[in-house]
CSV table of C-alpha atoms in Angstrom, one decimal:
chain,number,residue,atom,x,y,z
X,1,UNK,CA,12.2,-5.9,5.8
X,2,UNK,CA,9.3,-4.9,3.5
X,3,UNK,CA,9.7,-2.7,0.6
X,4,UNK,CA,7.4,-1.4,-1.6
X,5,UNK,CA,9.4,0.5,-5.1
X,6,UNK,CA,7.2,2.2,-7.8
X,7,UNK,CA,10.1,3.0,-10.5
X,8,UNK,CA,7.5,5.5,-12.4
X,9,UNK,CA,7.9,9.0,-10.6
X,10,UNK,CA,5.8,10.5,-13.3
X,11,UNK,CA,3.6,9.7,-16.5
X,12,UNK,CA,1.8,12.2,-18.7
X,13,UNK,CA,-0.6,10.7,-20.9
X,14,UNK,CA,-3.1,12.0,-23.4
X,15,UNK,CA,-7.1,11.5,-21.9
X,16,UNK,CA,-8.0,8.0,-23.7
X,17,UNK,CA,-5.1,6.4,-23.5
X,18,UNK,CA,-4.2,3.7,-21.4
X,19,UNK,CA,-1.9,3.5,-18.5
X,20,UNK,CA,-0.4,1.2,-16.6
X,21,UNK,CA,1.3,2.2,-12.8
X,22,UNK,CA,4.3,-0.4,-12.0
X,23,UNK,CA,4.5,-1.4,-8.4
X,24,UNK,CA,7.6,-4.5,-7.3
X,25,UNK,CA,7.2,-5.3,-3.6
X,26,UNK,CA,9.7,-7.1,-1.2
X,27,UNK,CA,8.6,-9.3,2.0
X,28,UNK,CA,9.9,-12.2,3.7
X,29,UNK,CA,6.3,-12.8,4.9
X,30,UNK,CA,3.8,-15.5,2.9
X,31,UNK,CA,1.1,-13.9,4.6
X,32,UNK,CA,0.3,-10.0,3.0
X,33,UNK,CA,-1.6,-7.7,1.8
X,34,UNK,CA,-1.3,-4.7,-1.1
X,35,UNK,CA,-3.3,-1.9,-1.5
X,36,UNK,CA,-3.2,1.3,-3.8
X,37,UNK,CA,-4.7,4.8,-2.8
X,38,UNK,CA,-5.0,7.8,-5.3
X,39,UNK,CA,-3.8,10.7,-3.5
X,40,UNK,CA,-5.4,14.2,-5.5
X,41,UNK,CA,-4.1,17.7,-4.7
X,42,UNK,CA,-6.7,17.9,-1.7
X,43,UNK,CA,-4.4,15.8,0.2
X,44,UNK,CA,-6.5,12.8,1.2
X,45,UNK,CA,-5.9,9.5,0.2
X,46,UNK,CA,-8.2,7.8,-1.2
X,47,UNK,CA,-8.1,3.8,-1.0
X,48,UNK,CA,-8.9,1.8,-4.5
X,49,UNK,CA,-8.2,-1.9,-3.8
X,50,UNK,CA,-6.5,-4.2,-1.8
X,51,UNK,CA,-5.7,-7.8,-2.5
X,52,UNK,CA,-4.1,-10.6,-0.6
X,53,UNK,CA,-1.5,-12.6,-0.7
X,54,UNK,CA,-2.8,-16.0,-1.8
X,55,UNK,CA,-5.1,-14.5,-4.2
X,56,UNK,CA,-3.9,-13.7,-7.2
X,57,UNK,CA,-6.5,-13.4,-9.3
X,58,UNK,CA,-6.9,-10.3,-11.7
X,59,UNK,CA,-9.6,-7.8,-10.6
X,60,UNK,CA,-11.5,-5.4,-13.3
X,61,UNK,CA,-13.3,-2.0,-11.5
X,62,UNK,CA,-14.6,0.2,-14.3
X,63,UNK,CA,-12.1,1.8,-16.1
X,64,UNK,CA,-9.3,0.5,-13.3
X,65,UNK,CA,-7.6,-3.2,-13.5
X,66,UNK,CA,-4.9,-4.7,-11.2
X,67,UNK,CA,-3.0,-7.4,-12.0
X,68,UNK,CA,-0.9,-9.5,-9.4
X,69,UNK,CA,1.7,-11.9,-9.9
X,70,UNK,CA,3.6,-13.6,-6.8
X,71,UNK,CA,6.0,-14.7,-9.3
X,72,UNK,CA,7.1,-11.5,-9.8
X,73,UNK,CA,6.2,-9.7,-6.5
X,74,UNK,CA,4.2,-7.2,-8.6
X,75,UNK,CA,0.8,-5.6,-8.5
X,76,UNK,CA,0.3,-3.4,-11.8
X,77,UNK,CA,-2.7,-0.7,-11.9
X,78,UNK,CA,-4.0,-0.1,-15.5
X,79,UNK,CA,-6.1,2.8,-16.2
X,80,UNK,CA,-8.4,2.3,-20.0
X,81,UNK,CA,-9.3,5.1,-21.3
X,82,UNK,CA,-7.7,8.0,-18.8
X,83,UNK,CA,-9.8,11.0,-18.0
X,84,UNK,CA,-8.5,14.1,-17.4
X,85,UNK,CA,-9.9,13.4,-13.6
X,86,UNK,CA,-8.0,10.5,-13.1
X,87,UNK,CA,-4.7,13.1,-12.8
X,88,UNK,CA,-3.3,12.4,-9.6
X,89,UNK,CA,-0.4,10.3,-7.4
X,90,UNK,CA,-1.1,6.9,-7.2
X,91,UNK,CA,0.8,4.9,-4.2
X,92,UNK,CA,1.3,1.3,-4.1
X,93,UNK,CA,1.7,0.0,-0.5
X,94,UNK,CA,2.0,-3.1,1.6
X,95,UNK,CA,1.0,-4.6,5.1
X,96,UNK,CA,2.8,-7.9,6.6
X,97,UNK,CA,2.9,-9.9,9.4
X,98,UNK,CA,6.1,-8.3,10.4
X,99,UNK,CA,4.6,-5.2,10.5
X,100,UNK,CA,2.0,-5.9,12.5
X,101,UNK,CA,-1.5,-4.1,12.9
X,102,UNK,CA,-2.5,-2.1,10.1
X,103,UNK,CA,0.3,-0.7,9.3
X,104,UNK,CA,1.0,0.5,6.1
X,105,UNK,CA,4.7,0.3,4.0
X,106,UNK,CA,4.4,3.0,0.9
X,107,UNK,CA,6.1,3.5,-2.3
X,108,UNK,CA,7.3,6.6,-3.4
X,109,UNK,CA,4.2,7.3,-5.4
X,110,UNK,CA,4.1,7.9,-9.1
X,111,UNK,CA,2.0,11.2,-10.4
X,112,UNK,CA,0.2,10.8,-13.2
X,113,UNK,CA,-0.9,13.9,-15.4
X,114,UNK,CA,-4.0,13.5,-18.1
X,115,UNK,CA,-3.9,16.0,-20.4
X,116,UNK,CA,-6.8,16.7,-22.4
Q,1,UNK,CA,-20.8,8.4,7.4
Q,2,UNK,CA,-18.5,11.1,8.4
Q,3,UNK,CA,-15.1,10.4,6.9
Q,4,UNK,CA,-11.9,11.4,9.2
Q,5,UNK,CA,-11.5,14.5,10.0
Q,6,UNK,CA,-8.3,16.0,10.8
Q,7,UNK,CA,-8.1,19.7,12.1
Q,8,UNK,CA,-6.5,21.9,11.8
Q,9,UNK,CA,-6.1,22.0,8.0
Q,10,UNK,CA,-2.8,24.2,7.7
Q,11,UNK,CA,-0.5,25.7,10.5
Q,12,UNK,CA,1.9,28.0,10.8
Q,13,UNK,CA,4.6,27.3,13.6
Q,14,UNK,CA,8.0,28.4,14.3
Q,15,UNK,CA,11.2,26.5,14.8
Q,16,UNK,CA,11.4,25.6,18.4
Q,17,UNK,CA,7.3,25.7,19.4
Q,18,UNK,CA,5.3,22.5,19.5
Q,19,UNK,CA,2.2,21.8,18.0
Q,20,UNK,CA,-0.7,19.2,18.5
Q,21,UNK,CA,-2.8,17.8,15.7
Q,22,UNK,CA,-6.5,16.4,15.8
Q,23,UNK,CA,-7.7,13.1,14.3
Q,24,UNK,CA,-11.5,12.2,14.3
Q,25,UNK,CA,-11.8,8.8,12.9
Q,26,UNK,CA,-14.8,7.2,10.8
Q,27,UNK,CA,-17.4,6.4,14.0
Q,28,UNK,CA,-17.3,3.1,15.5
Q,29,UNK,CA,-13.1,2.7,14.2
Q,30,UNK,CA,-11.3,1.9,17.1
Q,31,UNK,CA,-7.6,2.1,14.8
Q,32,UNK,CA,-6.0,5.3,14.6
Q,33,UNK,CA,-2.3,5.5,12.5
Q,34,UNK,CA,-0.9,9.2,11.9
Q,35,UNK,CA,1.5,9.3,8.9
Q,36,UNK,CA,4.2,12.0,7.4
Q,37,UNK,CA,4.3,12.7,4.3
Q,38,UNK,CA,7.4,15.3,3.0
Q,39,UNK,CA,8.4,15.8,-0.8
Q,40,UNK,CA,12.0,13.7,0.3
Q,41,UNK,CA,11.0,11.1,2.3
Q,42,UNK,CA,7.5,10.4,0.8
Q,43,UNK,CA,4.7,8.9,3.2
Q,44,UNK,CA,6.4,7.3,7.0
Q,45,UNK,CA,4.4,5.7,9.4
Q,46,UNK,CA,4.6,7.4,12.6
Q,47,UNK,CA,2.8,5.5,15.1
Q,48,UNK,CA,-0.5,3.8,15.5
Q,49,UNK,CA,-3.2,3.6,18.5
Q,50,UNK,CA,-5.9,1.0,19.1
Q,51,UNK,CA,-8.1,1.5,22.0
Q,52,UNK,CA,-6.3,4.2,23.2
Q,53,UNK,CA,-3.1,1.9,23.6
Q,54,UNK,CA,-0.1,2.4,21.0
Q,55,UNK,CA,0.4,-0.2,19.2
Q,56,UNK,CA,3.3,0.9,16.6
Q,57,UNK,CA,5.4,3.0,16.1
Q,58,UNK,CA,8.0,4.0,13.8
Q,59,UNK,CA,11.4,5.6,13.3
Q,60,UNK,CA,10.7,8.9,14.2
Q,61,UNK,CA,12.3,10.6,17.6
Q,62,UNK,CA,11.2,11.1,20.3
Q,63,UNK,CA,9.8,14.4,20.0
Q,64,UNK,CA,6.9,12.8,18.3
Q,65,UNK,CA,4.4,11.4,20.4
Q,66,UNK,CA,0.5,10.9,20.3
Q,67,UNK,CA,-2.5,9.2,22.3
Q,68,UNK,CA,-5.5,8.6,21.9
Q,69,UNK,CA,-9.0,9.2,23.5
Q,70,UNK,CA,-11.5,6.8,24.5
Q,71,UNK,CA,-13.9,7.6,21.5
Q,72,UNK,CA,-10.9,7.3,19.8
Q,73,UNK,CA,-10.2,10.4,18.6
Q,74,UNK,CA,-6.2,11.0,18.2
Q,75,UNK,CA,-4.1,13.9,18.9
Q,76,UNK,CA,-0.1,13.9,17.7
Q,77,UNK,CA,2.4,16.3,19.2
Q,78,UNK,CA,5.4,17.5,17.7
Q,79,UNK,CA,7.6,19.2,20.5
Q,80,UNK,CA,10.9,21.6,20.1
Q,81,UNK,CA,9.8,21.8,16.0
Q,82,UNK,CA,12.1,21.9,13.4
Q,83,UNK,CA,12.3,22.8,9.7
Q,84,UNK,CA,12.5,19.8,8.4
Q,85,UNK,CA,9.4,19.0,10.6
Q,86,UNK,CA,7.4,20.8,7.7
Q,87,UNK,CA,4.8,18.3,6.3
Q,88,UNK,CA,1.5,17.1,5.1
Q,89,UNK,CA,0.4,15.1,8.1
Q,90,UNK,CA,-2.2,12.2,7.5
Q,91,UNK,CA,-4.3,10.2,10.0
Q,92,UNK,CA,-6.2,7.0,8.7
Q,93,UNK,CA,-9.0,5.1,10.3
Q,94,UNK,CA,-9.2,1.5,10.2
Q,95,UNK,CA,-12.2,-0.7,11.9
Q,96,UNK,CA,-9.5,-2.8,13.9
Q,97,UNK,CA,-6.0,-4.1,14.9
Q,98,UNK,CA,-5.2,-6.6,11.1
Q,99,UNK,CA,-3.1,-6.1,8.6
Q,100,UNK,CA,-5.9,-6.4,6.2
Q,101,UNK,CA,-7.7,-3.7,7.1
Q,102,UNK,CA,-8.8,-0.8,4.7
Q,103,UNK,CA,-7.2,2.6,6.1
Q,104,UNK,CA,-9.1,5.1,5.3
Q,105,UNK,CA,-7.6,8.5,5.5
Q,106,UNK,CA,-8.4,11.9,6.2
Q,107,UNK,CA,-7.1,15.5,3.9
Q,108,UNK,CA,-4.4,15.7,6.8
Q,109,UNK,CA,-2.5,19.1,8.4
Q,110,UNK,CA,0.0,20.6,6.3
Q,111,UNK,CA,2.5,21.7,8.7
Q,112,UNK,CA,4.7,24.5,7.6
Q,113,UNK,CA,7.5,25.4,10.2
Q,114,UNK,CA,9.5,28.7,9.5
């Protein structure tokens, strides 16, 4: 069965610091995707990448980096230089054959606080 | 482009009632998936609908259902509610049936049952 575990229920940084948001899968399938969505206190969630399984190269948006290692079943979000406006929970989550369709398996979600 | 729209925003129900829940996808998205999302359980899948067939669903009981109309747009019922039925419900859009499609979500119905 798939599993998505983000060990990091909460991080408070200072605005210009760096952060990085842990995320460990588990899937029996070779075929997958991971995604991460930023969920603010509006409610929505708003998607920010999503990568594939046999592509494991790094990817640099901005101020937002993933890094994905099959090695480890992990995909890492690093935030450079925080703004107060990037407070918010951050969920890691995966979609597998087994699931099928679009399906989406979360983690628990780890807030993040800015503080100016 | 209209994002997904989910109406109500908040509802007030009591223990027992039932309730039903809108979902307007993104225009020309033929997925629909509703999700629950409670403070002790975080976000669950509860079921998805592609052309107005389900296609998934999850581990919730019976008293959960949904459909969906042909221009896609999704209702979910909750029947006989329950407290622990209080949550921030989310419906996400997606273009088709894959596993690698982008959901995209809308600011979802917070559900309070007292």
């Amino acid at each position: 069965a798939q599993k998505v575990t983000q060990a990091q229920t909460e991080i408070s940084v200072v605005e210009k610091e760096d952060v990085t948001l842990d995320c460990v899968y588990e899937t029996r399938d070779t075929t997958y995707y991971l995604f991460w969505y930023k969920q603010p206190p509006s409610g929505e969630l708003v998607f920010l990448i999503r990568r594939n399984s046999f592509d494991e190269q790094n990817e640099i948006s901005g101020r937002y980096s993933w890094n994905f290692q099959k090695s480890t079943s992990s995909f890492n979000f690093t935030i450079t230089a925080s703004q107060v406006v990037d407070s918010a929970v951050y969920f890691c989550a995966l979609s597998d054959e087994g699931t099928s369709g679009s399906r989406l398996t979360f983690g628990e979600g780890t807030q993040l606080t800015v503080n100016p | 482009k209209a994002g997904v729209t989910q109406t109500p925003r908040y509802l007030i129900k009591t223990r027992g009632q039932q309730v039903t829940l809108s979902c307007s996808p993104i225009s020309g998205h033929r997925s629909v998936s509703w999700y629950q999302q409670t403070p002790g359980q975080g976000l669950q899948f509860l079921f998805e609908y592609f052309s107005e067939t389900q296609r998934n669903k999850g581990n919730f009981p019976g008293r959960f259902s949904g459909r969906q109309f042909s221009n896609s747009r999704s209702e979910m019922n909750v029947s006989t509610l329950e407290l622990g039925d209080s949550a921030l419900y989310l419906c996400a859009s997606s273009p088709g049936w894959v596993m690698n499609t982008e959901a995209f979500f809308g600011q979802g119905t917070r559900l309070t049952v007292v």
